[in-house]
PDB file of C-alpha atoms and ligand atoms in Angstrom:
ATOM      1  CA  MET N   1      -6.169 242.154 308.820  1.00  0.00           C
ATOM      2  CA  ARG N   2      -7.062 238.592 309.518  1.00  0.00           C
ATOM      3  CA  ILE N   3      -4.370 235.771 309.345  1.00  0.00           C
ATOM      4  CA  PHE N   4      -5.724 232.629 308.208  1.00  0.00           C
ATOM      5  CA  ALA N   5      -3.724 229.518 309.117  1.00  0.00           C
ATOM      6  CA  HIS N   6      -3.534 227.655 305.585  1.00  0.00           C
ATOM      7  CA  ARG N   7      -4.544 224.060 305.907  1.00  0.00           C
ATOM      8  CA  GLY N   8      -3.701 224.594 309.535  1.00  0.00           C
ATOM      9  CA  ALA N   9      -0.164 225.311 310.719  1.00  0.00           C
ATOM     10  CA  SER N  10       0.996 223.559 307.456  1.00  0.00           C
ATOM     11  CA  GLY N  11       4.593 224.880 307.663  1.00  0.00           C
ATOM     12  CA  THR N  12       5.339 222.819 310.702  1.00  0.00           C
ATOM     13  CA  ARG N  13       2.816 220.149 310.748  1.00  0.00           C
ATOM     14  CA  PRO N  14       0.997 217.920 308.154  1.00  0.00           C
ATOM     15  CA  GLU N  15      -1.651 219.980 306.286  1.00  0.00           C
ATOM     16  CA  ASN N  16      -5.290 219.527 306.996  1.00  0.00           C
ATOM     17  CA  THR N  17      -4.770 217.171 310.044  1.00  0.00           C
ATOM     18  CA  LEU N  18      -6.288 217.929 313.612  1.00  0.00           C
ATOM     19  CA  THR N  19      -2.659 218.450 314.758  1.00  0.00           C
ATOM     20  CA  ALA N  20      -2.169 221.308 312.254  1.00  0.00           C
ATOM     21  CA  PHE N  21      -5.245 223.012 313.308  1.00  0.00           C
ATOM     22  CA  THR N  22      -4.593 222.399 316.949  1.00  0.00           C
ATOM     23  CA  ALA N  23      -1.023 223.937 316.462  1.00  0.00           C
ATOM     24  CA  ALA N  24      -2.527 227.023 314.723  1.00  0.00           C
ATOM     25  CA  ALA N  25      -4.874 227.406 317.676  1.00  0.00           C
ATOM     26  CA  ASP N  26      -1.766 227.124 320.070  1.00  0.00           C
ATOM     27  CA  ALA N  27      -0.123 229.621 318.088  1.00  0.00           C
ATOM     28  CA  GLY N  28      -2.843 232.159 318.744  1.00  0.00           C
ATOM     29  CA  ALA N  29      -4.625 231.908 315.216  1.00  0.00           C
ATOM     30  CA  THR N  30      -8.243 232.595 315.392  1.00  0.00           C
ATOM     31  CA  TRP N  31      -8.989 231.649 311.747  1.00  0.00           C
ATOM     32  CA  VAL N  32      -7.908 228.490 309.874  1.00  0.00           C
ATOM     33  CA  GLU N  33      -8.460 227.389 306.314  1.00  0.00           C
ATOM     34  CA  THR N  34      -9.269 223.928 305.182  1.00  0.00           C
ATOM     35  CA  ASP N  35     -10.086 222.084 301.930  1.00  0.00           C
ATOM     36  CA  VAL N  36     -13.284 220.135 301.859  1.00  0.00           C
ATOM     37  CA  ASP N  37     -14.567 217.282 299.479  1.00  0.00           C
ATOM     38  CA  LEU N  38     -16.768 214.036 299.681  1.00  0.00           C
ATOM     39  CA  ALA N  39     -15.482 210.854 300.723  1.00  0.00           C
ATOM     40  CA  ALA N  40     -17.211 207.654 299.117  1.00  0.00           C
ATOM     41  CA  CYS N  41     -19.750 207.597 301.885  1.00  0.00           C
ATOM     42  CA  GLY N  42     -20.868 211.116 301.311  1.00  0.00           C
ATOM     43  CA  THR N  43     -18.931 212.461 304.553  1.00  0.00           C
ATOM     44  CA  PRO N  44     -17.115 215.862 304.081  1.00  0.00           C
ATOM     45  CA  VAL N  45     -13.593 215.269 304.711  1.00  0.00           C
ATOM     46  CA  LEU N  46     -10.124 217.607 304.824  1.00  0.00           C
ATOM     47  CA  LEU N  47      -8.041 216.990 301.907  1.00  0.00           C
ATOM     48  CA  HIS N  48      -6.257 219.209 299.490  1.00  0.00           C
ATOM     49  CA  ASP N  49      -5.745 216.933 296.522  1.00  0.00           C
ATOM     50  CA  THR N  50      -8.262 214.720 294.942  1.00  0.00           C
ATOM     51  CA  ASP N  51      -6.117 211.709 295.288  1.00  0.00           C
ATOM     52  CA  LEU N  52      -4.337 210.480 298.633  1.00  0.00           C
ATOM     53  CA  ASP N  53      -0.918 210.012 297.278  1.00  0.00           C
ATOM     54  CA  ARG N  54       1.053 213.067 298.287  1.00  0.00           C
ATOM     55  CA  THR N  55      -0.379 213.438 301.712  1.00  0.00           C
ATOM     56  CA  SER N  56      -1.142 209.928 303.150  1.00  0.00           C
ATOM     57  CA  ASN N  57      -0.207 206.313 303.098  1.00  0.00           C
ATOM     58  CA  LEU N  58      -3.078 205.653 300.709  1.00  0.00           C
ATOM     59  CA  THR N  59      -3.197 205.768 297.022  1.00  0.00           C
ATOM     60  CA  GLY N  60      -5.617 206.706 294.517  1.00  0.00           C
ATOM     61  CA  SER N  61      -8.916 208.802 294.497  1.00  0.00           C
ATOM     62  CA  LEU N  62     -10.445 210.079 297.616  1.00  0.00           C
ATOM     63  CA  TYR N  63     -13.820 209.240 296.070  1.00  0.00           C
ATOM     64  CA  THR N  64     -12.996 205.628 296.500  1.00  0.00           C
ATOM     65  CA  TYR N  65     -12.381 205.712 300.230  1.00  0.00           C
ATOM     66  CA  THR N  66     -15.047 205.985 303.041  1.00  0.00           C
ATOM     67  CA  ALA N  67     -14.550 208.344 306.015  1.00  0.00           C
ATOM     68  CA  ALA N  68     -14.275 205.205 308.203  1.00  0.00           C
ATOM     69  CA  GLN N  69     -11.273 204.096 306.013  1.00  0.00           C
ATOM     70  CA  LEU N  70      -9.842 207.597 306.011  1.00  0.00           C
ATOM     71  CA  ALA N  71     -10.000 207.571 309.775  1.00  0.00           C
ATOM     72  CA  THR N  72      -7.511 204.837 309.715  1.00  0.00           C
ATOM     73  CA  ALA N  73      -5.102 206.314 307.279  1.00  0.00           C
ATOM     74  CA  ASP N  74      -1.829 207.786 308.244  1.00  0.00           C
ATOM     75  CA  ALA N  75      -1.641 211.465 306.820  1.00  0.00           C
ATOM     76  CA  GLY N  76       1.157 212.275 309.005  1.00  0.00           C
ATOM     77  CA  SER N  77       4.216 210.177 308.200  1.00  0.00           C
ATOM     78  CA  TRP N  78       4.940 211.815 304.738  1.00  0.00           C
ATOM     79  CA  PHE N  79       5.546 215.176 306.611  1.00  0.00           C
ATOM     80  CA  CYS N  80       7.504 213.712 309.575  1.00  0.00           C
ATOM     81  CA  PRO N  81       7.572 210.381 311.556  1.00  0.00           C
ATOM     82  CA  ASP N  82       6.579 212.200 314.678  1.00  0.00           C
ATOM     83  CA  TYR N  83       3.066 212.611 313.182  1.00  0.00           C
ATOM     84  CA  ALA N  84       2.591 209.020 312.114  1.00  0.00           C
ATOM     85  CA  GLY N  85      -1.182 207.966 312.335  1.00  0.00           C
ATOM     86  CA  GLU N  86      -2.673 211.368 312.021  1.00  0.00           C
ATOM     87  CA  PRO N  87      -5.835 210.475 310.150  1.00  0.00           C
ATOM     88  CA  VAL N  88      -7.604 212.249 307.314  1.00  0.00           C
ATOM     89  CA  PRO N  89     -10.176 214.189 309.349  1.00  0.00           C
ATOM     90  CA  THR N  90     -13.948 214.839 308.727  1.00  0.00           C
ATOM     91  CA  LEU N  91     -15.241 218.450 308.594  1.00  0.00           C
ATOM     92  CA  ASP N  92     -17.167 217.316 311.743  1.00  0.00           C
ATOM     93  CA  HIS N  93     -13.962 216.859 313.582  1.00  0.00           C
ATOM     94  CA  LEU N  94     -12.820 220.366 312.621  1.00  0.00           C
ATOM     95  CA  VAL N  95     -16.093 221.910 313.588  1.00  0.00           C
ATOM     96  CA  THR N  96     -15.801 220.246 317.034  1.00  0.00           C
ATOM     97  CA  LEU N  97     -12.280 221.629 317.425  1.00  0.00           C
ATOM     98  CA  ALA N  98     -13.383 225.029 316.294  1.00  0.00           C
ATOM     99  CA  ASN N  99     -16.201 225.046 318.920  1.00  0.00           C
ATOM    100  CA  GLU N 100     -13.736 223.918 321.546  1.00  0.00           C
ATOM    101  CA  ARG N 101     -10.824 226.344 320.546  1.00  0.00           C
ATOM    102  CA  GLY N 102     -12.682 229.407 319.326  1.00  0.00           C
ATOM    103  CA  LEU N 103     -11.634 229.077 315.879  1.00  0.00           C
ATOM    104  CA  SER N 104     -13.307 230.673 312.833  1.00  0.00           C
ATOM    105  CA  LEU N 105     -13.433 228.706 309.599  1.00  0.00           C
ATOM    106  CA  ASN N 106     -12.584 229.173 305.726  1.00  0.00           C
ATOM    107  CA  ILE N 107     -14.137 226.280 304.276  1.00  0.00           C
ATOM    108  CA  GLU N 108     -12.733 225.840 300.701  1.00  0.00           C
ATOM    109  CA  LEU N 109     -15.129 223.890 298.712  1.00  0.00           C
ATOM    110  CA  LYS N 110     -12.997 221.643 296.322  1.00  0.00           C
ATOM    111  CA  SER N 111     -14.346 221.326 292.727  1.00  0.00           C
ATOM    112  CA  ASN N 112     -15.814 217.864 293.074  1.00  0.00           C
ATOM    113  CA  GLU N 113     -14.935 215.978 289.947  1.00  0.00           C
ATOM    114  CA  GLN N 114     -17.930 213.388 290.065  1.00  0.00           C
ATOM    115  CA  GLY N 115     -20.644 215.648 288.412  1.00  0.00           C
ATOM    116  CA  ALA N 116     -23.588 217.841 289.424  1.00  0.00           C
ATOM    117  CA  GLU N 117     -25.130 215.432 291.755  1.00  0.00           C
ATOM    118  CA  ARG N 118     -22.284 214.769 294.197  1.00  0.00           C
ATOM    119  CA  SER N 119     -21.385 218.700 293.900  1.00  0.00           C
ATOM    120  CA  HIS N 120     -24.959 219.367 295.193  1.00  0.00           C
ATOM    121  CA  LEU N 121     -24.450 216.808 298.008  1.00  0.00           C
ATOM    122  CA  LEU N 122     -21.075 218.463 298.909  1.00  0.00           C
ATOM    123  CA  ILE N 123     -23.230 221.659 299.437  1.00  0.00           C
ATOM    124  CA  ASP N 124     -25.695 219.996 301.308  1.00  0.00           C
ATOM    125  CA  ARG N 125     -23.417 218.305 303.688  1.00  0.00           C
ATOM    126  CA  VAL N 126     -21.387 221.268 304.375  1.00  0.00           C
ATOM    127  CA  ILE N 127     -24.159 223.368 305.249  1.00  0.00           C
ATOM    128  CA  ALA N 128     -25.338 220.559 307.630  1.00  0.00           C
ATOM    129  CA  GLU N 129     -22.139 220.451 309.344  1.00  0.00           C
ATOM    130  CA  LEU N 130     -21.782 224.166 309.379  1.00  0.00           C
ATOM    131  CA  ALA N 131     -25.130 224.134 311.564  1.00  0.00           C
ATOM    132  CA  HIS N 132     -23.164 222.526 314.393  1.00  0.00           C
ATOM    133  CA  LEU N 133     -20.588 225.561 314.657  1.00  0.00           C
ATOM    134  CA  ASP N 134     -20.844 227.744 317.659  1.00  0.00           C
ATOM    135  CA  PRO N 135     -22.860 230.856 316.353  1.00  0.00           C
ATOM    136  CA  ALA N 136     -20.148 232.932 317.896  1.00  0.00           C
ATOM    137  CA  ARG N 137     -17.758 231.751 315.384  1.00  0.00           C
ATOM    138  CA  GLN N 138     -17.365 233.148 311.795  1.00  0.00           C
ATOM    139  CA  VAL N 139     -17.383 231.320 308.467  1.00  0.00           C
ATOM    140  CA  ILE N 140     -16.204 232.178 304.975  1.00  0.00           C
ATOM    141  CA  VAL N 141     -16.927 229.623 302.367  1.00  0.00           C
ATOM    142  CA  SER N 142     -14.619 229.990 299.272  1.00  0.00           C
ATOM    143  CA  SER N 143     -14.005 228.062 295.933  1.00  0.00           C
ATOM    144  CA  PHE N 144     -12.214 228.107 292.666  1.00  0.00           C
ATOM    145  CA  ASN N 145     -15.437 226.830 291.219  1.00  0.00           C
ATOM    146  CA  HIS N 146     -17.633 229.976 291.068  1.00  0.00           C
ATOM    147  CA  LEU N 147     -20.699 227.943 289.909  1.00  0.00           C
ATOM    148  CA  LEU N 148     -20.452 225.840 292.898  1.00  0.00           C
ATOM    149  CA  LEU N 149     -19.930 228.711 294.959  1.00  0.00           C
ATOM    150  CA  ALA N 150     -22.822 230.794 293.665  1.00  0.00           C
ATOM    151  CA  GLU N 151     -25.019 227.622 294.453  1.00  0.00           C
ATOM    152  CA  PHE N 152     -23.784 227.396 297.888  1.00  0.00           C
ATOM    153  CA  LYS N 153     -24.541 231.102 298.374  1.00  0.00           C
ATOM    154  CA  ARG N 154     -28.071 230.633 296.990  1.00  0.00           C
ATOM    155  CA  ARG N 155     -28.753 227.888 299.316  1.00  0.00           C
ATOM    156  CA  ALA N 156     -27.084 229.316 302.463  1.00  0.00           C
ATOM    157  CA  PRO N 157     -27.058 233.034 302.192  1.00  0.00           C
ATOM    158  CA  GLN N 158     -26.189 233.609 305.906  1.00  0.00           C
ATOM    159  CA  TYR N 159     -22.692 232.693 305.123  1.00  0.00           C
ATOM    160  CA  ALA N 160     -20.094 235.041 303.612  1.00  0.00           C
ATOM    161  CA  VAL N 161     -18.461 233.687 300.513  1.00  0.00           C
ATOM    162  CA  GLY N 162     -15.124 234.494 298.953  1.00  0.00           C
ATOM    163  CA  ALA N 163     -14.465 233.833 295.174  1.00  0.00           C
ATOM    164  CA  LEU N 164     -10.937 232.079 294.548  1.00  0.00           C
ATOM    165  CA  PHE N 165      -8.701 233.302 291.792  1.00  0.00           C
ATOM    166  CA  VAL N 166      -5.481 232.336 290.476  1.00  0.00           C
ATOM    167  CA  ALA N 167      -3.289 235.064 288.872  1.00  0.00           C
ATOM    168  CA  GLU N 168      -4.568 234.146 285.271  1.00  0.00           C
ATOM    169  CA  THR N 169      -8.165 233.978 286.233  1.00  0.00           C
ATOM    170  CA  PHE N 170      -8.458 237.406 288.005  1.00  0.00           C
ATOM    171  CA  GLN N 171      -9.545 239.306 284.916  1.00  0.00           C
ATOM    172  CA  PRO N 172     -11.273 242.672 284.320  1.00  0.00           C
ATOM    173  CA  ASP N 173     -14.670 241.159 284.659  1.00  0.00           C
ATOM    174  CA  TRP N 174     -14.003 240.477 288.420  1.00  0.00           C
ATOM    175  CA  LEU N 175     -16.947 242.815 289.483  1.00  0.00           C
ATOM    176  CA  SER N 176     -19.495 240.984 287.391  1.00  0.00           C
ATOM    177  CA  VAL N 177     -18.183 237.617 288.803  1.00  0.00           C
ATOM    178  CA  LEU N 178     -18.445 238.741 292.396  1.00  0.00           C
ATOM    179  CA  GLU N 179     -21.769 240.096 291.912  1.00  0.00           C
ATOM    180  CA  LEU N 180     -23.277 237.093 290.150  1.00  0.00           C
ATOM    181  CA  ILE N 181     -21.895 235.126 292.970  1.00  0.00           C
ATOM    182  CA  ASP N 182     -23.069 237.540 295.565  1.00  0.00           C
ATOM    183  CA  ALA N 183     -19.602 237.159 297.028  1.00  0.00           C
ATOM    184  CA  GLN N 184     -18.264 239.187 300.089  1.00  0.00           C
ATOM    185  CA  ALA N 185     -14.581 238.810 299.257  1.00  0.00           C
ATOM    186  CA  ALA N 186     -12.024 237.798 296.471  1.00  0.00           C
ATOM    187  CA  HIS N 187      -9.431 235.389 297.612  1.00  0.00           C
ATOM    188  CA  LEU N 188      -6.455 236.172 295.221  1.00  0.00           C
ATOM    189  CA  GLU N 189      -3.167 234.478 294.663  1.00  0.00           C
ATOM    190  CA  ASP N 190      -0.380 236.719 295.638  1.00  0.00           C
ATOM    191  CA  ARG N 191       1.661 236.004 292.553  1.00  0.00           C
ATOM    192  CA  GLY N 192       1.522 239.332 290.502  1.00  0.00           C
ATOM    193  CA  LEU N 193      -0.992 240.905 292.575  1.00  0.00           C
ATOM    194  CA  THR N 194      -0.941 244.620 292.362  1.00  0.00           C
ATOM    195  CA  CYS N 195      -1.737 247.518 294.880  1.00  0.00           C
ATOM    196  CA  ALA N 196      -4.219 248.930 292.222  1.00  0.00           C
ATOM    197  CA  SER N 197      -6.110 245.632 292.266  1.00  0.00           C
ATOM    198  CA  VAL N 198      -6.477 245.503 295.886  1.00  0.00           C
ATOM    199  CA  ARG N 199      -7.809 249.231 296.098  1.00  0.00           C
ATOM    200  CA  ALA N 200     -10.232 248.651 293.322  1.00  0.00           C
ATOM    201  CA  LEU N 201     -11.649 245.593 295.026  1.00  0.00           C
ATOM    202  CA  ARG N 202     -11.894 247.529 298.420  1.00  0.00           C
ATOM    203  CA  GLN N 203     -13.351 250.616 296.920  1.00  0.00           C
ATOM    204  CA  ALA N 204     -16.094 248.372 295.362  1.00  0.00           C
ATOM    205  CA  GLY N 205     -16.609 247.032 298.993  1.00  0.00           C
ATOM    206  CA  TYR N 206     -15.150 243.740 298.869  1.00  0.00           C
ATOM    207  CA  GLY N 207     -12.771 241.880 301.123  1.00  0.00           C
ATOM    208  CA  VAL N 208      -9.414 240.774 299.797  1.00  0.00           C
ATOM    209  CA  ASN N 209      -7.701 237.740 301.344  1.00  0.00           C
ATOM    210  CA  VAL N 210      -4.418 236.845 299.721  1.00  0.00           C
ATOM    211  CA  TRP N 211      -2.908 233.507 299.390  1.00  0.00           C
ATOM    212  CA  THR N 212      -0.318 232.214 300.208  1.00  0.00           C
ATOM    213  CA  VAL N 213       1.951 234.717 302.195  1.00  0.00           C
ATOM    214  CA  ASN N 214       4.856 233.261 304.310  1.00  0.00           C
ATOM    215  CA  SER N 215       6.742 236.576 304.728  1.00  0.00           C
ATOM    216  CA  ALA N 216       5.982 239.092 307.197  1.00  0.00           C
ATOM    217  CA  ALA N 217       7.377 241.902 305.156  1.00  0.00           C
ATOM    218  CA  ARG N 218       5.145 240.921 302.314  1.00  0.00           C
ATOM    219  CA  ALA N 219       1.994 240.483 304.695  1.00  0.00           C
ATOM    220  CA  ASN N 220       2.787 244.089 305.815  1.00  0.00           C
ATOM    221  CA  GLU N 221       2.921 245.417 302.474  1.00  0.00           C
ATOM    222  CA  LEU N 222      -0.427 243.759 301.562  1.00  0.00           C
ATOM    223  CA  LYS N 223      -1.939 245.175 304.703  1.00  0.00           C
ATOM    224  CA  ASN N 224      -0.729 248.743 303.729  1.00  0.00           C
ATOM    225  CA  TRP N 225      -2.430 248.159 300.405  1.00  0.00           C
ATOM    226  CA  GLY N 226      -5.710 247.520 302.359  1.00  0.00           C
ATOM    227  CA  ALA N 227      -5.774 243.517 301.998  1.00  0.00           C
ATOM    228  CA  THR N 228      -8.400 242.393 304.561  1.00  0.00           C
ATOM    229  CA  GLY N 229      -6.530 238.890 305.219  1.00  0.00           C
ATOM    230  CA  VAL N 230      -3.578 236.650 304.121  1.00  0.00           C
ATOM    231  CA  PHE N 231      -3.412 233.008 304.323  1.00  0.00           C
ATOM    232  CA  THR N 232      -0.198 231.795 305.626  1.00  0.00           C
ATOM    233  CA  ASP N 233       1.541 228.326 306.324  1.00  0.00           C
ATOM    234  CA  TYR N 234       3.280 229.744 309.245  1.00  0.00           C
ATOM    235  CA  PRO N 235       0.711 231.851 311.470  1.00  0.00           C
ATOM    236  CA  GLU N 236       3.250 232.117 314.285  1.00  0.00           C
ATOM    237  CA  ARG N 237       5.088 234.510 311.754  1.00  0.00           C
ATOM    238  CA  LEU N 238       2.452 236.787 310.970  1.00  0.00           C
ATOM    239  CA  LEU N 239       0.033 236.863 314.035  1.00  0.00           C
ATOM    240  CA  HIS N 240       1.561 240.270 315.193  1.00  0.00           C
ATOM    241  CA  LEU N 241       0.118 241.895 312.145  1.00  0.00           C
ATOM    242  CA  GLU N 242      -3.421 240.773 312.934  1.00  0.00           C
ATOM    243  CA  SER N 243      -5.838 243.843 313.758  1.00  0.00           C
TER     244      SER N 243
HETATM  245  O1  G3P X 301      -7.836 229.497 299.902  1.00  0.00           O
HETATM  246  C1  G3P X 301      -6.532 229.798 299.758  1.00  0.00           C
HETATM  247  C2  G3P X 301      -5.665 228.644 299.116  1.00  0.00           C
HETATM  248  O2  G3P X 301      -6.044 227.672 299.929  1.00  0.00           O
HETATM  249  C3  G3P X 301      -6.154 228.375 297.679  1.00  0.00           C
HETATM  250  O3  G3P X 301      -5.402 227.493 297.148  1.00  0.00           O
HETATM  251  O4  G3P X 301      -4.288 225.375 296.379  1.00  0.00           O
HETATM  252  O5  G3P X 301      -3.805 226.019 298.525  1.00  0.00           O
HETATM  253  O6  G3P X 301      -6.163 225.458 298.124  1.00  0.00           O
HETATM  254  P1  G3P X 301      -4.664 226.042 297.543  1.00  0.00           P
HETATM  255 CA1   CA X 302      -7.371 225.838 300.140  1.00  0.00          CA
END
């Protein structure tokens, strides 16, 4: 089972910062998950929310700031004063760290809210950044926006893709959805997940990666059900289950 450090080691570091990804690598993680959307200048940057209020000293929409402005933001103090001055990183920064530390990447494409043109640009820019990743590293690209994900897979079939579902959107049509995307995995919310669903997906040949799992007991249960991975904010708690 793969252990994905969710937004880096986000239980103990400010999420989606280089210090969070570095801490995950220091703990022994080999996979990290991150959220990617476009800054105003078209640079892919790492941020979970569309606005900056919760996780930085800036306010308002990500789409109004350039990567240069985000590089001088403080995305650490909200979490703890020890991390004051941690910037909002670019995907390029994470690719460099992944090459240095041997990290494989789950890139979650955020559902860009600016229309088709910027959504296509997000895909183009992510593909361009991933070309700089050491080929020995692995990649899974995921999204809740299945139209965006299908388009990504059409343009870059060399990368594995995982379709994200919340509990309410994982419906009996899952096989059709996964086949239409040409997905290799389902990335499922832990809430309400059943052994039968995990087994059906695995029997159909899909990976099953579950978010967000911070308890070793639950991660072990999911492993016994056949899950291929879990996303956790505390990789140090679960890495002993990696196989
Ligand atoms: O990719 C798994 C998980 O990150 C999806 O939910 O809201 O944490 O991006 P969220
Ligand atoms: Ca995510």
